[in-house]
Amino acid sequence: MKRFLPHLIAFFVVAIWGVTFVCTKLLLLGGLTAAQIFILRFIIAYLLLSAYSISKGLRWMSLNWRDELIMIALGVFGGSLYFLTENSSMNYTTTTNTSIIVSLCPLFASAIIGGFYKTERLNRWQTFGTVMAALGVVMVIMNGHFVLHLSPLGDALAFGACMCWAFYSLFIIGTVLILYGMYLVNSKRPKLSA
């Protein structure tokens, strides 16, 4: 059971993440703005992560101001701007377009990270696998029906979300992740972006 639990948790997280597109669209249709939606998401995340960290006695502050500024950049790019652009894009384009474009975030992140860190560049097979995975995601989202509704503003906002995530990924590589670990970085992101 111990070996199966991480896979079960990953499946649960992916399922929740996938449902958020539909929920966000319903909330937008219900009258909430993109900013209100991401603020609500981060209030929930802040409360849950605060309760968890207090119960475990975990550290919340960075070691120095430089790292704290990097944490703020992580919060801005990986939280505020990402969700604001993603949620706003669904006001101007279809949920399908947004989910397809946002599913390409790993491609954008790989390209940008590879441009800055030579050791992080993908080889041919990794590039091929990444592109094939992206095509698979597109096929699943399209569900066999290829109907393309272009909306320049909405699609540009979705691509903007991809770029925000790519820069979040770029900022997270290096000393911040090595010094602090993923828990501290992710626990600070909701606080700094809400």
Coordinates of N, CA and C in Angstrom, one line a residue:
M1 N 0.8 -1.2 0.0 CA 0.0 0.0 0.0 C 0.9 1.3 0.0
K2 N 2.0 1.2 0.7 CA 2.9 2.4 0.7 C 3.4 2.8 -0.6
R3 N 3.7 1.8 -1.5 CA 4.1 2.1 -2.9 C 3.0 2.7 -3.7
F4 N 1.8 2.3 -3.4 CA 0.6 2.7 -4.2 C 0.1 4.0 -3.8
L5 N 0.3 4.4 -2.6 CA -0.3 5.7 -2.1 C 0.2 6.9 -2.9
P6 N 1.5 7.1 -3.2 CA 1.9 8.3 -4.0 C 1.2 8.3 -5.3
H7 N 1.0 7.2 -6.0 CA 0.3 7.2 -7.2 C -1.2 7.6 -7.1
L8 N -1.8 7.1 -6.0 CA -3.2 7.5 -5.7 C -3.3 9.0 -5.5
I9 N -2.4 9.5 -4.7 CA -2.4 11.0 -4.4 C -2.2 11.7 -5.7
A10 N -1.2 11.3 -6.5 CA -1.0 12.0 -7.8 C -2.2 12.0 -8.7
F11 N -2.9 10.9 -8.8 CA -4.1 10.7 -9.5 C -5.2 11.7 -9.0
F12 N -5.3 11.8 -7.7 CA -6.3 12.6 -7.0 C -6.0 14.1 -7.4
V13 N -4.7 14.5 -7.3 CA -4.4 15.9 -7.6 C -4.6 16.2 -9.1
V14 N -4.3 15.3 -10.0 CA -4.5 15.5 -11.4 C -6.0 15.7 -11.7
A15 N -6.8 14.8 -11.0 CA -8.3 14.9 -11.2 C -8.8 16.2 -10.8
I16 N -8.4 16.7 -9.6 CA -8.9 18.0 -9.1 C -8.4 19.1 -10.0
W17 N -7.2 19.0 -10.5 CA -6.6 20.1 -11.4 C -7.4 20.1 -12.7
G18 N -7.8 18.9 -13.2 CA -8.6 18.9 -14.4 C -10.0 19.5 -14.3
V19 N -10.6 19.2 -13.1 CA -11.9 19.7 -12.9 C -11.9 21.2 -12.7
T20 N -10.8 21.8 -12.3 CA -10.8 23.3 -12.1 C -11.2 24.1 -13.3
F21 N -10.9 23.6 -14.5 CA -11.2 24.4 -15.7 C -12.8 24.5 -15.8
V22 N -13.4 23.4 -15.6 CA -14.9 23.4 -15.7 C -15.5 24.3 -14.5
C23 N -14.9 24.1 -13.3 CA -15.4 24.9 -12.2 C -15.2 26.4 -12.4
T24 N -14.0 26.7 -12.9 CA -13.7 28.1 -13.2 C -14.7 28.7 -14.2
K25 N -14.9 28.0 -15.3 CA -15.9 28.4 -16.3 C -17.3 28.7 -15.7
L26 N -17.7 27.7 -14.8 CA -19.0 27.9 -14.2 C -19.0 29.1 -13.3
L27 N -18.0 29.3 -12.5 CA -17.9 30.5 -11.7 C -17.9 31.8 -12.5
L28 N -17.2 31.8 -13.6 CA -17.2 33.0 -14.5 C -18.6 33.2 -15.0
L29 N -19.2 32.2 -15.5 CA -20.6 32.3 -16.0 C -21.6 32.7 -14.9
G30 N -21.2 32.4 -13.6 CA -22.1 32.7 -12.5 C -21.9 34.2 -12.0
G31 N -20.9 34.9 -12.6 CA -20.7 36.3 -12.3 C -19.5 36.7 -11.5
L32 N -18.7 35.7 -11.1 CA -17.4 36.0 -10.4 C -16.4 36.5 -11.5
T33 N -15.5 37.3 -11.1 CA -14.4 37.7 -12.0 C -13.2 36.8 -11.8
A34 N -12.3 36.9 -12.7 CA -11.1 36.0 -12.7 C -10.3 36.3 -11.4
A35 N -10.2 37.6 -11.1 CA -9.5 38.0 -9.9 C -10.1 37.4 -8.6
Q36 N -11.5 37.5 -8.5 CA -12.1 36.9 -7.4 C -11.9 35.4 -7.2
I37 N -11.9 34.7 -8.4 CA -11.7 33.3 -8.3 C -10.4 32.9 -7.8
F38 N -9.3 33.6 -8.3 CA -8.0 33.2 -7.9 C -7.7 33.6 -6.5
I39 N -8.4 34.7 -6.0 CA -8.2 35.1 -4.6 C -8.9 34.0 -3.7
L40 N -10.0 33.5 -4.1 CA -10.7 32.5 -3.3 C -9.8 31.2 -3.3
R41 N -9.3 30.9 -4.4 CA -8.4 29.7 -4.5 C -7.2 29.8 -3.5
F42 N -6.6 31.0 -3.5 CA -5.5 31.1 -2.6 C -5.8 31.3 -1.2
I43 N -7.0 31.8 -0.8 CA -7.4 31.9 0.6 C -7.5 30.4 1.1
I44 N -8.1 29.6 0.3 CA -8.3 28.2 0.7 C -6.9 27.5 0.8
A45 N -6.0 27.8 -0.2 CA -4.7 27.2 -0.1 C -3.9 27.7 1.1
Y46 N -4.0 29.0 1.3 CA -3.3 29.6 2.5 C -3.7 29.0 3.8
L47 N -5.0 28.9 4.0 CA -5.6 28.3 5.2 C -5.1 26.8 5.4
L48 N -5.2 26.1 4.3 CA -4.8 24.6 4.4 C -3.3 24.5 4.7
L49 N -2.5 25.2 3.9 CA -1.1 25.1 4.1 C -0.6 25.7 5.5
S50 N -1.3 26.7 5.9 CA -0.9 27.3 7.3 C -1.2 26.3 8.3
A51 N -2.4 25.7 8.3 CA -2.8 24.7 9.3 C -1.8 23.5 9.2
Y52 N -1.4 23.1 8.0 CA -0.5 22.0 7.9 C 0.9 22.3 8.5
S53 N 1.4 23.5 8.1 CA 2.7 23.9 8.6 C 2.8 24.1 10.1
I54 N 1.7 24.7 10.7 CA 1.7 24.9 12.1 C 1.6 23.5 12.8
S55 N 0.9 22.6 12.3 CA 0.8 21.3 12.9 C 2.1 20.5 12.8
K56 N 2.9 20.8 11.8 CA 4.2 20.1 11.6 C 5.4 20.9 12.1
G57 N 5.2 22.2 12.5 CA 6.3 23.0 12.9 C 7.3 23.3 11.8
L58 N 6.8 23.6 10.6 CA 7.7 23.8 9.5 C 8.1 25.3 9.3
R59 N 9.2 25.6 8.7 CA 9.7 26.9 8.5 C 8.9 27.6 7.4
W60 N 8.7 29.0 7.6 CA 8.0 29.8 6.6 C 8.8 30.9 6.0
M61 N 10.0 31.2 6.6 CA 10.7 32.3 6.1 C 12.0 31.9 5.4
S62 N 12.4 32.7 4.4 CA 13.6 32.4 3.7 C 14.8 32.8 4.5
L63 N 16.0 32.3 4.1 CA 17.2 32.6 4.8 C 17.7 34.0 4.7
N64 N 17.4 34.7 3.5 CA 17.9 36.1 3.3 C 16.9 36.8 2.4
W65 N 17.1 38.1 2.2 CA 16.2 38.9 1.5 C 16.2 38.6 0.0
R66 N 17.4 38.3 -0.5 CA 17.5 37.9 -2.0 C 16.5 36.7 -2.3
D67 N 16.6 35.7 -1.4 CA 15.8 34.5 -1.6 C 14.3 34.9 -1.4
E68 N 14.0 35.8 -0.5 CA 12.7 36.2 -0.2 C 12.1 36.9 -1.5
L69 N 12.9 37.7 -2.1 CA 12.5 38.4 -3.4 C 12.2 37.4 -4.5
I70 N 13.1 36.3 -4.5 CA 12.8 35.3 -5.5 C 11.5 34.6 -5.2
M71 N 11.2 34.4 -3.9 CA 9.9 33.7 -3.5 C 8.8 34.6 -3.9
I72 N 8.9 35.9 -3.8 CA 7.9 36.9 -4.3 C 7.7 36.7 -5.8
A73 N 8.8 36.6 -6.5 CA 8.7 36.4 -8.0 C 8.0 35.1 -8.3
L74 N 8.3 34.1 -7.5 CA 7.6 32.8 -7.7 C 6.1 33.0 -7.4
G75 N 5.7 33.7 -6.4 CA 4.3 33.9 -6.1 C 3.6 34.7 -7.2
V76 N 4.3 35.7 -7.8 CA 3.7 36.5 -8.8 C 3.5 35.7 -10.1
F77 N 4.6 35.0 -10.5 CA 4.5 34.3 -11.8 C 3.8 33.0 -11.7
G78 N 4.0 32.2 -10.6 CA 3.4 30.9 -10.5 C 2.0 31.0 -9.8
G79 N 1.6 32.1 -9.3 CA 0.3 32.2 -8.7 C -0.5 33.3 -9.3
S80 N -0.3 34.5 -8.9 CA -1.2 35.6 -9.4 C -1.3 35.7 -10.9
L81 N -0.2 35.9 -11.6 CA -0.3 36.2 -13.0 C -0.8 34.9 -13.8
Y82 N -0.3 33.7 -13.4 CA -0.7 32.5 -14.0 C -2.2 32.3 -14.0
F83 N -2.8 32.3 -12.7 CA -4.2 32.1 -12.6 C -5.0 33.2 -13.1
L84 N -4.6 34.5 -13.0 CA -5.3 35.6 -13.5 C -5.4 35.5 -15.0
T85 N -4.3 35.2 -15.7 CA -4.4 35.1 -17.2 C -5.2 33.9 -17.6
E86 N -5.0 32.8 -16.9 CA -5.7 31.6 -17.3 C -7.2 31.8 -17.1
N87 N -7.6 32.3 -15.9 CA -9.1 32.5 -15.6 C -9.6 33.6 -16.6
S88 N -8.9 34.6 -16.8 CA -9.4 35.7 -17.7 C -9.5 35.2 -19.1
S89 N -8.7 34.3 -19.6 CA -8.7 33.8 -20.9 C -10.1 33.1 -21.2
M90 N -10.6 32.4 -20.2 CA -11.9 31.7 -20.4 C -13.1 32.7 -20.5
N91 N -12.9 34.0 -20.2 CA -13.9 35.0 -20.5 C -14.0 35.3 -22.0
Y92 N -12.9 35.0 -22.8 CA -12.8 35.4 -24.2 C -12.7 34.3 -25.1
T93 N -12.4 33.1 -24.6 CA -12.2 31.9 -25.5 C -12.9 30.7 -24.9
T94 N -12.9 29.6 -25.6 CA -13.6 28.5 -25.0 C -12.7 27.8 -24.0
T95 N -13.3 27.0 -23.1 CA -12.6 26.3 -22.1 C -11.7 25.3 -22.8
T96 N -12.1 24.7 -23.9 CA -11.3 23.8 -24.7 C -10.0 24.4 -25.1
N97 N -10.1 25.6 -25.7 CA -8.9 26.3 -26.2 C -8.0 26.6 -25.0
T98 N -8.5 27.1 -23.9 CA -7.7 27.4 -22.8 C -7.0 26.1 -22.3
S99 N -7.7 25.0 -22.1 CA -7.1 23.8 -21.6 C -6.0 23.2 -22.5
I100 N -6.3 23.4 -23.8 CA -5.3 22.9 -24.8 C -4.0 23.7 -24.7
I101 N -4.2 25.0 -24.7 CA -3.0 25.9 -24.7 C -2.3 25.8 -23.3
V102 N -3.0 25.7 -22.2 CA -2.3 25.6 -20.9 C -1.7 24.2 -20.8
S103 N -2.2 23.2 -21.4 CA -1.5 21.9 -21.3 C -0.2 21.9 -22.0
L104 N 0.1 22.9 -22.8 CA 1.4 23.1 -23.4 C 2.5 23.8 -22.6
C105 N 2.1 24.1 -21.3 CA 3.0 24.8 -20.4 C 4.3 24.0 -20.3
P106 N 4.4 22.7 -20.2 CA 5.7 22.0 -20.1 C 6.6 22.2 -21.3
L107 N 6.0 22.4 -22.5 CA 6.8 22.7 -23.6 C 7.4 24.1 -23.5
F108 N 6.7 25.0 -23.1 CA 7.2 26.4 -23.0 C 8.3 26.4 -21.9
A109 N 8.0 25.8 -20.8 CA 8.9 25.7 -19.7 C 10.2 25.1 -20.1
S110 N 10.1 23.9 -20.8 CA 11.3 23.2 -21.2 C 12.2 24.1 -22.1
A111 N 11.5 24.8 -23.0 CA 12.2 25.7 -24.0 C 12.9 26.8 -23.3
I112 N 12.2 27.5 -22.4 CA 12.8 28.6 -21.7 C 13.9 28.2 -20.7
I113 N 13.7 27.1 -20.0 CA 14.7 26.6 -19.0 C 15.9 26.1 -19.8
G114 N 15.7 25.4 -20.9 CA 16.8 25.0 -21.8 C 17.7 26.1 -22.3
G115 N 17.0 27.3 -22.5 CA 17.7 28.5 -23.0 C 18.6 29.1 -21.9
F116 N 18.3 28.9 -20.7 CA 19.1 29.5 -19.6 C 20.1 28.5 -19.0
Y117 N 19.7 27.2 -18.9 CA 20.5 26.2 -18.3 C 20.8 25.1 -19.3
K118 N 22.1 25.0 -19.7 CA 22.5 24.0 -20.7 C 22.3 22.6 -20.2
T119 N 22.4 22.4 -18.9 CA 22.3 21.0 -18.4 C 20.8 20.6 -18.4
E120 N 19.9 21.5 -18.5 CA 18.5 21.2 -18.5 C 17.8 21.0 -19.8
R121 N 18.6 21.1 -20.9 CA 18.1 21.0 -22.3 C 17.6 19.5 -22.5
L122 N 16.5 19.4 -23.2 CA 16.0 18.1 -23.6 C 16.8 17.5 -24.8
N123 N 17.0 16.2 -24.8 CA 17.6 15.6 -25.9 C 16.5 15.3 -26.9
R124 N 16.8 14.7 -28.1 CA 15.9 14.4 -29.1 C 14.7 13.6 -28.7
W125 N 15.0 12.5 -27.9 CA 14.0 11.6 -27.5 C 13.1 12.2 -26.4
Q126 N 13.6 13.0 -25.6 CA 12.8 13.7 -24.6 C 11.9 14.7 -25.3
T127 N 12.4 15.4 -26.3 CA 11.6 16.4 -27.0 C 10.5 15.7 -27.8
F128 N 10.8 14.6 -28.4 CA 9.9 13.7 -29.1 C 8.8 13.3 -28.1
G129 N 9.2 12.8 -27.0 CA 8.2 12.3 -26.0 C 7.3 13.4 -25.5
T130 N 7.9 14.6 -25.3 CA 7.1 15.7 -24.8 C 6.1 16.2 -25.8
V131 N 6.5 16.2 -27.1 CA 5.6 16.6 -28.1 C 4.5 15.6 -28.3
M132 N 4.8 14.3 -28.2 CA 3.8 13.2 -28.3 C 2.8 13.3 -27.2
A133 N 3.3 13.6 -26.0 CA 2.5 13.7 -24.8 C 1.5 14.9 -25.0
A134 N 2.0 16.0 -25.5 CA 1.2 17.2 -25.7 C 0.1 16.9 -26.8
L135 N 0.5 16.2 -27.9 CA -0.5 15.8 -28.9 C -1.5 14.8 -28.3
G136 N -1.1 14.0 -27.4 CA -2.1 13.1 -26.7 C -3.1 13.8 -25.9
V137 N -2.6 14.8 -25.2 CA -3.5 15.7 -24.4 C -4.4 16.4 -25.2
V138 N -4.0 17.0 -26.4 CA -4.9 17.7 -27.3 C -5.9 16.7 -27.8
M139 N -5.5 15.5 -28.1 CA -6.5 14.5 -28.7 C -7.6 14.2 -27.6
V140 N -7.1 14.0 -26.4 CA -8.1 13.7 -25.3 C -9.0 14.9 -25.1
I141 N -8.5 16.1 -25.0 CA -9.3 17.3 -24.8 C -10.3 17.5 -26.0
M142 N -9.9 17.3 -27.2 CA -10.7 17.4 -28.4 C -11.8 16.3 -28.5
N143 N -11.5 15.2 -27.9 CA -12.4 14.1 -27.8 C -12.9 13.7 -29.2
G144 N -12.0 13.7 -30.2 CA -12.4 13.3 -31.5 C -13.1 14.3 -32.4
H145 N -13.4 15.5 -31.8 CA -14.1 16.5 -32.6 C -13.2 17.7 -32.7
F146 N -12.7 17.9 -33.9 CA -11.7 19.0 -34.1 C -12.5 20.3 -34.5
V147 N -12.9 21.1 -33.6 CA -13.5 22.3 -33.8 C -12.7 23.4 -33.2
L148 N -12.1 24.3 -34.1 CA -11.2 25.3 -33.6 C -11.9 26.7 -33.6
H149 N -12.1 27.2 -32.5 CA -12.7 28.6 -32.3 C -11.6 29.5 -31.9
L150 N -11.0 30.2 -32.8 CA -9.9 31.2 -32.4 C -10.5 32.4 -31.8
S151 N -9.8 32.9 -30.8 CA -10.2 34.1 -30.1 C -8.8 34.8 -29.7
P152 N -8.4 35.7 -30.5 CA -7.0 36.2 -30.3 C -6.8 36.7 -28.8
L153 N -7.7 37.4 -28.2 CA -7.4 37.9 -26.9 C -7.4 36.8 -25.9
G154 N -8.4 35.9 -25.9 CA -8.5 34.8 -25.0 C -7.3 33.8 -25.2
D155 N -7.0 33.5 -26.4 CA -5.9 32.6 -26.7 C -4.5 33.2 -26.2
A156 N -4.4 34.5 -26.4 CA -3.2 35.2 -26.0 C -3.0 35.2 -24.5
L157 N -4.2 35.4 -23.8 CA -4.1 35.3 -22.3 C -3.7 33.9 -21.9
A158 N -4.2 32.8 -22.6 CA -3.9 31.5 -22.2 C -2.4 31.2 -22.5
F159 N -1.9 31.8 -23.6 CA -0.4 31.7 -23.8 C 0.4 32.5 -22.8
G160 N -0.2 33.6 -22.4 CA 0.4 34.3 -21.3 C 0.5 33.5 -20.0
A161 N -0.5 32.7 -19.7 CA -0.5 31.8 -18.6 C 0.7 30.8 -18.7
C162 N 0.9 30.3 -19.9 CA 2.0 29.4 -20.2 C 3.3 30.0 -19.9
M163 N 3.5 31.3 -20.4 CA 4.7 32.0 -20.2 C 5.0 32.2 -18.7
C164 N 3.9 32.6 -18.0 CA 4.0 32.8 -16.5 C 4.5 31.5 -15.8
W165 N 4.0 30.4 -16.2 CA 4.4 29.1 -15.6 C 5.8 28.8 -16.0
A166 N 6.2 29.1 -17.3 CA 7.5 28.8 -17.7 C 8.5 29.6 -16.9
F167 N 8.2 30.9 -16.6 CA 9.2 31.7 -15.8 C 9.1 31.3 -14.4
Y168 N 8.0 30.8 -13.9 CA 8.0 30.3 -12.5 C 8.9 29.1 -12.5
S169 N 8.8 28.2 -13.5 CA 9.7 27.0 -13.5 C 11.2 27.4 -13.6
L170 N 11.4 28.5 -14.3 CA 12.8 29.0 -14.5 C 13.3 29.5 -13.1
F171 N 12.5 30.3 -12.4 CA 12.9 30.9 -11.2 C 13.1 29.8 -10.1
I172 N 12.4 28.7 -10.2 CA 12.4 27.7 -9.1 C 13.6 26.8 -9.2
I173 N 14.2 26.7 -10.4 CA 15.4 25.9 -10.6 C 16.6 26.7 -10.0
G174 N 17.5 26.0 -9.3 CA 18.7 26.6 -8.8 C 18.7 26.6 -7.2
T175 N 19.2 27.6 -6.7 CA 19.4 27.7 -5.2 C 18.1 27.6 -4.4
V176 N 17.1 28.2 -4.9 CA 15.8 28.3 -4.1 C 15.3 26.9 -3.9
L177 N 15.2 26.1 -4.9 CA 14.7 24.7 -4.7 C 15.7 23.9 -3.9
I178 N 17.0 24.0 -4.2 CA 18.0 23.3 -3.5 C 18.0 23.6 -2.0
L179 N 18.0 24.9 -1.7 CA 18.1 25.4 -0.3 C 16.8 25.1 0.5
Y180 N 15.7 25.3 -0.1 CA 14.4 25.3 0.6 C 13.5 24.1 0.4
G181 N 13.6 23.4 -0.7 CA 12.8 22.3 -1.0 C 11.4 22.7 -1.5
M182 N 10.7 21.8 -2.1 CA 9.5 22.1 -2.8 C 8.4 22.6 -1.8
Y183 N 8.4 22.0 -0.6 CA 7.3 22.4 0.3 C 7.3 23.9 0.6
L184 N 8.4 24.4 1.1 CA 8.5 25.8 1.4 C 8.2 26.7 0.2
V185 N 8.7 26.4 -0.9 CA 8.4 27.2 -2.1 C 6.9 27.2 -2.4
N186 N 6.3 26.0 -2.4 CA 4.9 26.0 -2.8 C 4.0 26.5 -1.6
S187 N 4.4 26.5 -0.4 CA 3.6 27.0 0.7 C 3.7 28.5 0.7
K188 N 4.8 29.1 0.2 CA 4.9 30.6 0.2 C 4.1 31.1 -1.0
R189 N 4.0 30.4 -2.1 CA 3.4 30.9 -3.3 C 2.0 31.4 -3.1
P190 N 1.1 30.6 -2.4 CA -0.2 31.1 -2.2 C -0.3 32.4 -1.4
K191 N 0.6 32.5 -0.4 CA 0.6 33.7 0.5 C 1.0 34.9 -0.3
L192 N 2.0 34.8 -1.2 CA 2.6 35.9 -1.9 C 1.8 36.3 -3.1
S193 N 0.8 35.5 -3.5 CA 0.1 35.8 -4.7 C -1.3 36.2 -4.5
A194 N -1.8 36.0 -3.3 CA -3.2 36.3 -3.0 C -3.4 37.7 -2.7

